[in-house]
Amino acid sequence: MRHFYVKSTKGRTCGDFNLNDTAGGAGRLDIIARAVNSALWLSHSLRRDVVFHTILFGEPNPPIYIKITGEKVRKVQPDERNITIFLKKAIERFEEGRVTQTTPGIFSSRKTFEELVEENKACDFYILCEDGDDISSVDISENAFFVLGDKEDISDDEVKVLEDAGARKISLGKTPYLTSHCVGFLNMYMDRMEEKADK
Amino acid sequence: MRHFYVKSTKGRTCGDFNLNDTAGGAGRLDIIARAVNSALWLSHSLRRDVVFHTILFGEPNPPIYIKITGEKVRKVQPDERNITIFLKKAIERFEEGRVTQTTPGIFSSRKTFEELVEENKACDFYILCEDGDDISSVDISENAFFVLGDKEDISDDEVKVLEDAGARKISLGKTPYLTSHCVGFLNMYMDRMEEKADK
C-alpha cells in the first residue's frame, strides 16, 4: 500500500460551505480535492493500492479525519467540484465517537495526528520538505506513508511525532511546488522505480 | 521557454456552458483546466517560462485556439473553477480574424493544429504516448514543446504533422496517466534535470 497524508490546516469542519467557494469558505478544501485527484486517479481507473488521509483542523469542530481508500471508493469523478462534494458528505455525516463510512470507500472520524501516526506505525514515514534529502538518494519503501502540508508546512510538533516514529525528510527539489503536484510526482516516480525493479 | 499543448477534442467553442458542469456541457474543459494548473502553478507563484496552448475542437465553432503565457497571466487562481472562468472568457471574447487578449496573458484566435506547429517550428516537439521512448533515455531540449491528448490521443494526422516537424515520441511509463498528471510530472522532471545540469 502507498499512503498520502495531506494536512488541512483550515479545512472547514462543518458542511455549511458553498461548493463554488472551496478556496474561501471551505478553508482551502480545493487543495485537498486536487491532492485526492493526484493520489487516486489514473487515466481510466483508480489506484487501488493507494490510501489518502487528511485531517481537517479548521473551525468549528476540529479535528475531523477523512480516509479515502482507492480500493473501495466508487462513483467519484476526478474533477475538483465532484471530489469536494464527497468531502462535504464526509464532513456532514461525521458522527462523534465512531468511524462512519460516509460514501463507499470514504470514512470520517475523530482523530488526532498523533493517533493517525500511531495507527500506521507499520509504515515508513516520509516528510516532504524542501530541505530534505533528494528523493533520488533515498530508497523509498514499498509501504511508504508520505506526509505533506497544504499551503502551510506541518508544525514542528508534528515533525517531532513523525521523527519519533522513524520518519525521514525527503525533497523533490529546490522549487516550492503545489501539494497536488508533489503527490502526483511521487506516484509516478514510485511507479517508475517499481517498473525498473521489475525488469 | 517550455511549452505544453493539450488537445481539447470536444471543448465547447461557445461560452454557453454551466461552470458547475465543465466535465459535461463544457466538453471536458475540466481536463484543460487541470492541465493549466499543472503547467503554470508553483507554490506561491506562476511559472513565467511556460506557455500553455490548447485548441478546442468541440461544437459549435471550432477550432478555437487559446494561449496562456505564464509570463503575463494575472489574477487567475489555481482552482479548476477559477481557471475555467478564464477559459470561458477566452471563448466568449473570441473574435473572428484577429488575436484577442481576452484577459491579461490569455489569448484566443482561430488556428488549426497545422498552423500552430508551423508557428512553433523553432521548438523541439515531443509527443507523449505510452509506446514512446522512455523519457529517461531522451535528452529533452530546453526549448521543448510537449504535445498531449485529453481523454483521447491526438489523431494519426496530427502525429504525422508533428513527425514531419521532427517530433519524437516519449513515454512516462506503461501506466496510462491523466493528462494533468503528465504535465505536472514533466515540469518537475525537467526542473530536476536542469538543477542537476547546473551542479
Short mmCIF file of C-alpha atoms in Angstrom, two decimals:
data_model
loop_
_atom_site.label_atom_id
_atom_site.label_comp_id
_atom_site.label_asym_id
_atom_site.label_seq_id
_atom_site.Cartn_x
_atom_site.Cartn_y
_atom_site.Cartn_z
CA MET A 1 0.00 0.00 0.00
CA ARG A 2 1.05 3.58 -0.67
CA HIS A 3 -0.25 6.26 1.69
CA PHE A 4 -0.55 10.01 1.35
CA TYR A 5 -1.48 12.32 4.20
CA VAL A 6 -2.16 15.99 3.48
CA LYS A 7 -2.79 18.26 6.43
CA SER A 8 -5.72 20.61 6.01
CA THR A 9 -4.75 23.50 8.25
CA LYS A 10 -8.02 25.36 7.90
CA GLY A 11 -10.33 22.82 6.25
CA ARG A 12 -13.84 23.62 7.43
CA THR A 13 -15.27 21.01 9.83
CA CYS A 14 -18.91 21.79 9.10
CA GLY A 15 -20.58 21.23 5.74
CA ASP A 16 -22.05 24.73 5.56
CA PHE A 17 -19.73 25.99 2.81
CA ASN A 18 -20.58 26.79 -0.78
CA LEU A 19 -19.18 24.41 -3.41
CA ASN A 20 -18.45 27.43 -5.60
CA ASP A 21 -16.11 28.84 -2.94
CA THR A 22 -13.98 25.94 -1.76
CA ALA A 23 -10.82 28.09 -1.82
CA GLY A 24 -12.53 30.57 0.54
CA GLY A 25 -15.33 29.46 2.84
CA ALA A 26 -14.27 25.81 2.84
CA GLY A 27 -10.79 26.65 4.18
CA ARG A 28 -8.83 25.65 1.08
CA LEU A 29 -10.52 22.31 0.60
CA ASP A 30 -9.67 22.90 -3.08
CA ILE A 31 -6.08 21.92 -2.17
CA ILE A 32 -7.30 18.69 -0.60
CA ALA A 33 -9.54 17.91 -3.57
CA ARG A 34 -6.65 18.33 -6.00
CA ALA A 35 -4.42 16.17 -3.80
CA VAL A 36 -7.10 13.43 -3.80
CA ASN A 37 -7.20 13.59 -7.60
CA SER A 38 -3.40 13.26 -7.77
CA ALA A 39 -3.31 10.46 -5.21
CA LEU A 40 -6.02 8.23 -6.63
CA TRP A 41 -6.65 8.78 -10.32
CA LEU A 42 -5.19 7.04 -13.32
CA SER A 43 -6.41 7.62 -16.84
CA HIS A 44 -9.30 5.16 -16.88
CA SER A 45 -9.24 3.78 -13.36
CA LEU A 46 -8.36 4.44 -9.75
CA ARG A 47 -5.22 3.42 -7.91
CA ARG A 48 -6.49 0.54 -5.82
CA ASP A 49 -3.26 0.36 -3.80
CA VAL A 50 -3.37 3.95 -2.50
CA VAL A 51 -4.93 5.31 0.68
CA PHE A 52 -5.42 9.04 1.07
CA HIS A 53 -5.63 10.62 4.53
CA THR A 54 -6.38 14.14 5.68
CA ILE A 55 -7.21 15.76 8.98
CA LEU A 56 -9.23 18.97 8.87
CA PHE A 57 -8.13 21.42 11.54
CA GLY A 58 -10.48 24.28 10.63
CA GLU A 59 -13.43 25.60 12.62
CA PRO A 60 -15.90 24.81 14.16
CA ASN A 61 -15.31 21.17 15.12
CA PRO A 62 -11.69 20.02 14.61
CA PRO A 63 -10.05 17.62 14.20
CA ILE A 64 -12.02 15.59 11.65
CA TYR A 65 -10.10 12.79 9.98
CA ILE A 66 -11.08 11.65 6.50
CA LYS A 67 -9.71 8.50 4.90
CA ILE A 68 -10.26 7.60 1.24
CA THR A 69 -9.32 4.09 0.13
CA GLY A 70 -8.64 3.71 -3.57
CA GLU A 71 -9.63 0.08 -3.27
CA LYS A 72 -13.23 0.78 -2.28
CA VAL A 73 -14.08 4.26 -3.47
CA ARG A 74 -16.81 4.45 -6.11
CA LYS A 75 -18.81 6.98 -8.15
CA VAL A 76 -16.43 9.88 -7.52
CA GLN A 77 -15.35 11.81 -10.62
CA PRO A 78 -11.85 13.33 -10.93
CA ASP A 79 -12.90 16.98 -11.09
CA GLU A 80 -12.36 19.20 -8.08
CA ARG A 81 -16.03 20.01 -7.64
CA ASN A 82 -17.09 16.39 -7.59
CA ILE A 83 -14.36 15.34 -5.17
CA THR A 84 -15.35 18.25 -2.92
CA ILE A 85 -18.98 17.07 -2.92
CA PHE A 86 -17.74 13.79 -1.41
CA LEU A 87 -15.51 15.56 1.11
CA LYS A 88 -18.53 17.64 2.11
CA LYS A 89 -20.58 14.48 2.65
CA ALA A 90 -17.76 13.06 4.81
CA ILE A 91 -17.90 16.21 6.95
CA GLU A 92 -21.70 16.37 7.12
CA ARG A 93 -22.05 12.70 8.05
CA PHE A 94 -19.29 12.73 10.67
CA GLU A 95 -20.50 11.26 13.97
CA GLU A 96 -18.78 11.70 17.30
CA GLY A 97 -17.41 8.52 18.80
CA ARG A 98 -17.44 6.27 15.76
CA VAL A 99 -15.96 5.67 12.33
CA THR A 100 -18.57 6.40 9.65
CA GLN A 101 -18.36 5.21 6.06
CA THR A 102 -19.94 8.31 4.59
CA THR A 103 -19.92 7.05 0.98
CA PRO A 104 -18.27 3.91 -0.45
CA GLY A 105 -14.59 3.88 0.49
CA ILE A 106 -14.68 7.22 2.33
CA PHE A 107 -14.62 7.34 6.12
CA SER A 108 -14.75 10.11 8.69
CA SER A 109 -14.00 10.04 12.41
CA ARG A 110 -12.43 11.99 15.24
CA LYS A 111 -8.67 11.51 15.23
CA THR A 112 -5.58 13.45 16.20
CA PHE A 113 -2.42 13.43 14.13
CA GLU A 114 -0.61 11.52 16.90
CA GLU A 115 -3.27 8.79 16.77
CA LEU A 116 -3.01 8.58 12.98
CA VAL A 117 0.76 8.12 13.13
CA GLU A 118 0.43 5.53 15.90
CA GLU A 119 -2.16 3.57 13.87
CA ASN A 120 0.13 3.50 10.85
CA LYS A 121 3.41 2.82 12.57
CA ALA A 122 3.95 -0.31 10.46
CA CYS A 123 4.52 2.07 7.51
CA ASP A 124 7.68 4.02 6.68
CA PHE A 125 7.04 7.74 7.04
CA TYR A 126 8.46 10.37 4.69
CA ILE A 127 8.03 14.08 5.32
CA LEU A 128 8.09 16.15 2.14
CA CYS A 129 10.06 19.35 2.61
CA GLU A 130 12.46 21.36 0.54
CA ASP A 131 15.41 20.81 2.86
CA GLY A 132 15.08 17.03 2.97
CA ASP A 133 17.33 14.53 1.21
CA ASP A 134 16.73 14.45 -2.50
CA ILE A 135 14.37 11.59 -3.31
CA SER A 136 16.86 10.11 -5.78
CA SER A 137 19.24 9.42 -2.88
CA VAL A 138 16.63 7.65 -0.76
CA ASP A 139 15.45 4.08 -1.10
CA ILE A 140 11.70 4.58 -0.68
CA SER A 141 9.88 1.69 0.98
CA GLU A 142 7.01 -0.15 -0.68
CA ASN A 143 5.00 0.68 2.39
CA ALA A 144 5.56 4.42 2.19
CA PHE A 145 3.42 6.91 4.10
CA PHE A 146 4.08 10.38 2.62
CA VAL A 147 3.24 13.42 4.74
CA LEU A 148 2.62 16.83 3.18
CA GLY A 149 1.34 20.23 4.25
CA ASP A 150 -1.23 22.26 2.35
CA LYS A 151 -0.42 25.95 1.96
CA GLU A 152 1.46 25.71 5.23
CA ASP A 153 4.07 23.17 6.27
CA ILE A 154 3.21 20.75 9.03
CA SER A 155 4.09 22.04 12.50
CA ASP A 156 7.33 21.39 14.39
CA ASP A 157 5.34 19.28 16.86
CA GLU A 158 4.04 17.13 14.02
CA VAL A 159 7.55 16.75 12.61
CA LYS A 160 8.66 15.59 16.07
CA VAL A 161 5.85 12.99 16.27
CA LEU A 162 6.89 11.68 12.86
CA GLU A 163 10.60 11.65 13.63
CA ASP A 164 9.90 9.71 16.81
CA ALA A 165 8.17 7.20 14.52
CA GLY A 166 11.29 6.99 12.35
CA ALA A 167 10.28 9.44 9.61
CA ARG A 168 12.78 10.69 7.07
CA LYS A 169 12.67 14.10 5.38
CA ILE A 170 12.78 13.98 1.61
CA SER A 171 12.80 16.64 -1.07
CA LEU A 172 11.66 16.80 -4.69
CA GLY A 173 13.88 19.77 -5.48
CA LYS A 174 14.58 23.34 -4.52
CA THR A 175 11.40 24.74 -6.07
CA PRO A 176 8.34 25.07 -3.81
CA TYR A 177 5.59 23.09 -5.54
CA LEU A 178 1.84 22.80 -5.06
CA THR A 179 0.92 19.89 -2.79
CA SER A 180 -1.10 18.16 -5.51
CA HIS A 181 1.84 18.31 -7.90
CA CYS A 182 4.09 16.67 -5.29
CA VAL A 183 1.56 13.89 -4.75
CA GLY A 184 1.24 13.27 -8.49
CA PHE A 185 5.00 13.29 -8.97
CA LEU A 186 5.53 10.85 -6.08
CA ASN A 187 3.02 8.41 -7.54
CA MET A 188 4.61 8.49 -10.97
CA TYR A 189 8.15 8.44 -9.59
CA MET A 190 7.31 5.39 -7.47
CA ASP A 191 5.65 3.65 -10.44
CA ARG A 192 8.81 4.22 -12.45
CA MET A 193 11.01 2.86 -9.66
CA GLU A 194 8.83 -0.24 -9.37
CA GLU A 195 8.82 -0.80 -13.15
CA LYS A 196 12.60 -0.54 -13.14
CA ALA A 197 12.88 -3.00 -10.24
CA ASP A 198 10.64 -5.47 -12.08
CA LYS A 199 12.96 -5.52 -15.08
CA MET B 1 10.66 28.55 -22.84
CA ARG B 2 8.79 25.35 -22.08
CA HIS B 3 5.56 24.70 -24.00
CA PHE B 4 2.62 22.40 -23.36
CA TYR B 5 -0.15 21.77 -25.85
CA VAL B 6 -3.20 19.78 -24.78
CA LYS B 7 -5.78 18.96 -27.42
CA SER B 8 -9.35 19.56 -26.37
CA THR B 9 -11.23 17.07 -28.52
CA LYS B 10 -14.70 18.25 -27.52
CA GLY B 11 -14.04 21.53 -25.70
CA ARG B 12 -17.10 23.70 -26.25
CA THR B 13 -16.47 26.67 -28.57
CA CYS B 14 -19.30 28.79 -27.21
CA GLY B 15 -19.42 30.15 -23.66
CA ASP B 16 -22.96 28.92 -23.01
CA PHE B 17 -21.95 26.15 -20.57
CA ASN B 18 -22.51 25.99 -16.84
CA LEU B 19 -19.40 26.33 -14.65
CA ASN B 20 -20.83 23.61 -12.40
CA ASP B 21 -20.80 21.15 -15.28
CA THR B 22 -17.44 21.57 -17.00
CA ALA B 23 -16.98 17.79 -17.31
CA GLY B 24 -20.30 17.58 -19.16
CA GLY B 25 -21.66 20.57 -21.06
CA ALA B 26 -18.27 22.21 -21.49
CA GLY B 27 -16.85 19.16 -23.31
CA ARG B 28 -14.33 18.14 -20.64
CA LEU B 29 -12.86 21.58 -20.13
CA ASP B 30 -12.15 20.29 -16.61
CA ILE B 31 -9.25 18.34 -18.14
CA ILE B 32 -7.89 21.51 -19.74
CA ALA B 33 -8.29 23.49 -16.50
CA ARG B 34 -6.34 20.87 -14.55
CA ALA B 35 -3.64 20.81 -17.22
CA VAL B 36 -3.34 24.62 -17.00
CA ASN B 37 -2.91 24.31 -13.23
CA SER B 38 -0.18 21.70 -13.68
CA ALA B 39 1.56 23.67 -16.42
CA LEU B 40 1.69 27.08 -14.76
CA TRP B 41 1.45 26.92 -10.97
CA LEU B 42 4.18 26.77 -8.40
CA SER B 43 3.52 27.04 -4.68
CA HIS B 44 3.48 30.81 -4.36
CA SER B 45 3.98 31.94 -7.92
CA LEU B 46 3.48 31.12 -11.57
CA ARG B 47 5.97 29.58 -13.96
CA ARG B 48 6.96 32.59 -16.02
CA ASP B 49 8.86 30.46 -18.54
CA VAL B 50 5.93 28.26 -19.54
CA VAL B 51 3.40 28.74 -22.34
CA PHE B 52 0.23 26.64 -22.37
CA HIS B 53 -1.62 26.01 -25.63
CA THR B 54 -4.91 24.32 -26.39
CA ILE B 55 -7.19 24.09 -29.40
CA LEU B 56 -10.86 23.46 -28.73
CA PHE B 57 -12.42 21.21 -31.37
CA GLY B 58 -15.91 20.99 -29.88
CA GLU B 59 -19.14 22.46 -31.27
CA PRO B 60 -20.40 24.92 -32.45
CA ASN B 61 -17.47 26.99 -33.75
CA PRO B 62 -14.18 25.02 -33.91
CA PRO B 63 -11.26 25.37 -33.93
CA ILE B 64 -10.61 28.00 -31.26
CA TYR B 65 -7.01 28.31 -30.13
CA ILE B 66 -6.25 29.54 -26.60
CA LYS B 67 -2.75 30.50 -25.50
CA ILE B 68 -1.85 31.23 -21.85
CA THR B 69 1.53 32.77 -21.18
CA GLY B 70 2.85 32.25 -17.67
CA GLU B 71 4.88 35.43 -18.06
CA LYS B 72 1.87 37.70 -18.41
CA VAL B 73 -1.10 35.94 -16.85
CA ARG B 74 -2.59 37.64 -13.80
CA LYS B 75 -5.46 37.31 -11.30
CA VAL B 76 -6.16 33.65 -12.09
CA GLN B 77 -6.40 31.34 -9.07
CA PRO B 78 -5.20 27.70 -9.22
CA ASP B 79 -8.58 26.06 -8.62
CA GLU B 80 -10.37 24.39 -11.51
CA ARG B 81 -13.42 26.61 -11.29
CA ASN B 82 -11.42 29.82 -11.44
CA ILE B 83 -9.26 28.66 -14.34
CA THR B 84 -12.42 27.62 -16.18
CA ILE B 85 -13.90 31.11 -15.68
CA PHE B 86 -10.90 32.48 -17.60
CA LEU B 87 -11.17 29.82 -20.32
CA LYS B 88 -14.84 30.77 -20.67
CA LYS B 89 -13.90 34.44 -21.10
CA ALA B 90 -11.37 33.44 -23.77
CA ILE B 91 -14.14 31.61 -25.63
CA GLU B 92 -16.75 34.34 -25.18
CA ARG B 93 -14.39 37.12 -26.29
CA PHE B 94 -13.06 35.23 -29.31
CA GLU B 95 -13.27 37.35 -32.46
CA GLU B 96 -13.02 36.02 -35.98
CA GLY B 97 -10.00 37.22 -37.94
CA ARG B 98 -7.87 38.53 -35.09
CA VAL B 99 -5.90 37.56 -31.99
CA THR B 100 -7.71 38.83 -28.89
CA GLN B 101 -6.11 39.20 -25.47
CA THR B 102 -9.21 38.20 -23.55
CA THR B 103 -7.67 38.76 -20.08
CA PRO B 104 -4.03 39.51 -19.15
CA GLY B 105 -1.79 36.86 -20.70
CA ILE B 106 -4.62 34.84 -22.24
CA PHE B 107 -5.28 35.00 -25.98
CA SER B 108 -7.83 33.44 -28.29
CA SER B 109 -7.89 33.21 -32.07
CA ARG B 110 -8.76 30.95 -34.98
CA LYS B 111 -5.98 28.48 -35.61
CA THR B 112 -5.57 24.96 -36.93
CA PHE B 113 -3.17 22.47 -35.40
CA GLU B 114 -1.02 22.61 -38.55
CA GLU B 115 -0.69 26.37 -38.19
CA LEU B 116 0.23 26.05 -34.51
CA VAL B 117 3.01 23.56 -35.30
CA GLU B 118 4.29 25.73 -38.16
CA GLU B 119 4.38 28.81 -35.90
CA ASN B 120 6.40 26.94 -33.27
CA LYS B 121 8.76 25.07 -35.56
CA ALA B 122 11.78 26.58 -33.78
CA CYS B 123 10.86 24.36 -30.81
CA ASP B 124 11.58 20.66 -30.37
CA PHE B 125 8.34 18.69 -30.34
CA TYR B 126 7.67 15.72 -28.08
CA ILE B 127 4.54 13.61 -28.36
CA LEU B 128 3.53 11.95 -25.08
CA CYS B 129 2.37 8.39 -25.66
CA GLU B 130 2.76 5.13 -23.84
CA ASP B 131 4.71 3.46 -26.66
CA GLY B 132 7.28 6.23 -26.98
CA ASP B 133 10.89 6.10 -25.79
CA ASP B 134 11.16 6.32 -22.03
CA ILE B 135 11.88 9.91 -21.07
CA SER B 136 15.00 8.86 -19.14
CA SER B 137 16.60 7.76 -22.42
CA VAL B 138 15.86 11.04 -24.22
CA ASP B 139 17.81 14.26 -23.94
CA ILE B 140 14.94 16.75 -23.72
CA SER B 141 15.65 20.14 -25.28
CA GLU B 142 15.41 23.39 -23.29
CA ASN B 143 13.01 24.55 -25.95
CA ALA B 144 10.62 21.64 -25.57
CA PHE B 145 7.07 21.70 -26.92
CA PHE B 146 5.16 18.81 -25.34
CA VAL B 147 2.01 17.57 -27.08
CA LEU B 148 -0.68 15.64 -25.19
CA GLY B 149 -4.20 14.41 -25.80
CA ASP B 150 -7.09 14.84 -23.37
CA LYS B 151 -9.24 11.76 -22.85
CA GLU B 152 -8.37 10.77 -26.40
CA ASP B 153 -4.95 10.59 -28.01
CA ILE B 154 -4.14 13.05 -30.76
CA SER B 155 -5.09 11.79 -34.23
CA ASP B 156 -2.81 9.96 -36.66
CA ASP B 157 -2.92 13.01 -38.93
CA GLU B 158 -1.71 15.20 -36.07
CA VAL B 159 1.08 12.74 -35.27
CA LYS B 160 2.09 12.94 -38.95
CA VAL B 161 2.19 16.77 -38.87
CA LEU B 162 4.38 16.61 -35.78
CA GLU B 163 6.68 13.93 -37.13
CA ASP B 164 7.16 15.98 -40.30
CA ALA B 165 8.28 18.77 -37.93
CA GLY B 166 10.80 16.42 -36.32
CA ALA B 167 8.77 15.34 -33.28
CA ARG B 168 9.86 12.47 -31.09
CA LYS B 169 7.53 10.15 -29.18
CA ILE B 170 8.28 9.88 -25.48
CA SER B 171 6.74 7.90 -22.66
CA LEU B 172 6.47 8.37 -18.90
CA GLY B 173 5.83 4.67 -18.27
CA LYS B 174 3.46 1.86 -19.07
CA THR B 175 0.62 3.18 -16.92
CA PRO B 176 -1.98 5.41 -18.64
CA TYR B 177 -1.99 8.64 -16.63
CA LEU B 178 -4.30 11.64 -16.52
CA THR B 179 -3.10 14.44 -18.81
CA SER B 180 -2.69 16.90 -15.94
CA HIS B 181 -0.52 14.43 -14.03
CA CYS B 182 1.76 14.03 -17.08
CA VAL B 183 2.09 17.82 -17.41
CA GLY B 184 2.95 18.18 -13.73
CA PHE B 185 5.44 15.33 -13.86
CA LEU B 186 7.14 16.78 -16.96
CA ASN B 187 7.56 20.17 -15.29
CA MET B 188 9.09 18.67 -12.16
CA TYR B 189 11.19 16.18 -14.10
CA MET B 190 12.58 18.99 -16.27
CA ASP B 191 13.28 21.16 -13.20
CA ARG B 192 15.23 18.29 -11.69
CA MET B 193 17.22 17.76 -14.89
CA GLU B 194 18.06 21.46 -15.05
CA GLU B 195 19.08 21.56 -11.37
CA LYS B 196 21.34 18.58 -11.97
CA ALA B 197 22.88 20.21 -15.05
CA ASP B 198 23.56 23.38 -13.05
CA LYS B 199 25.60 21.49 -10.48
#
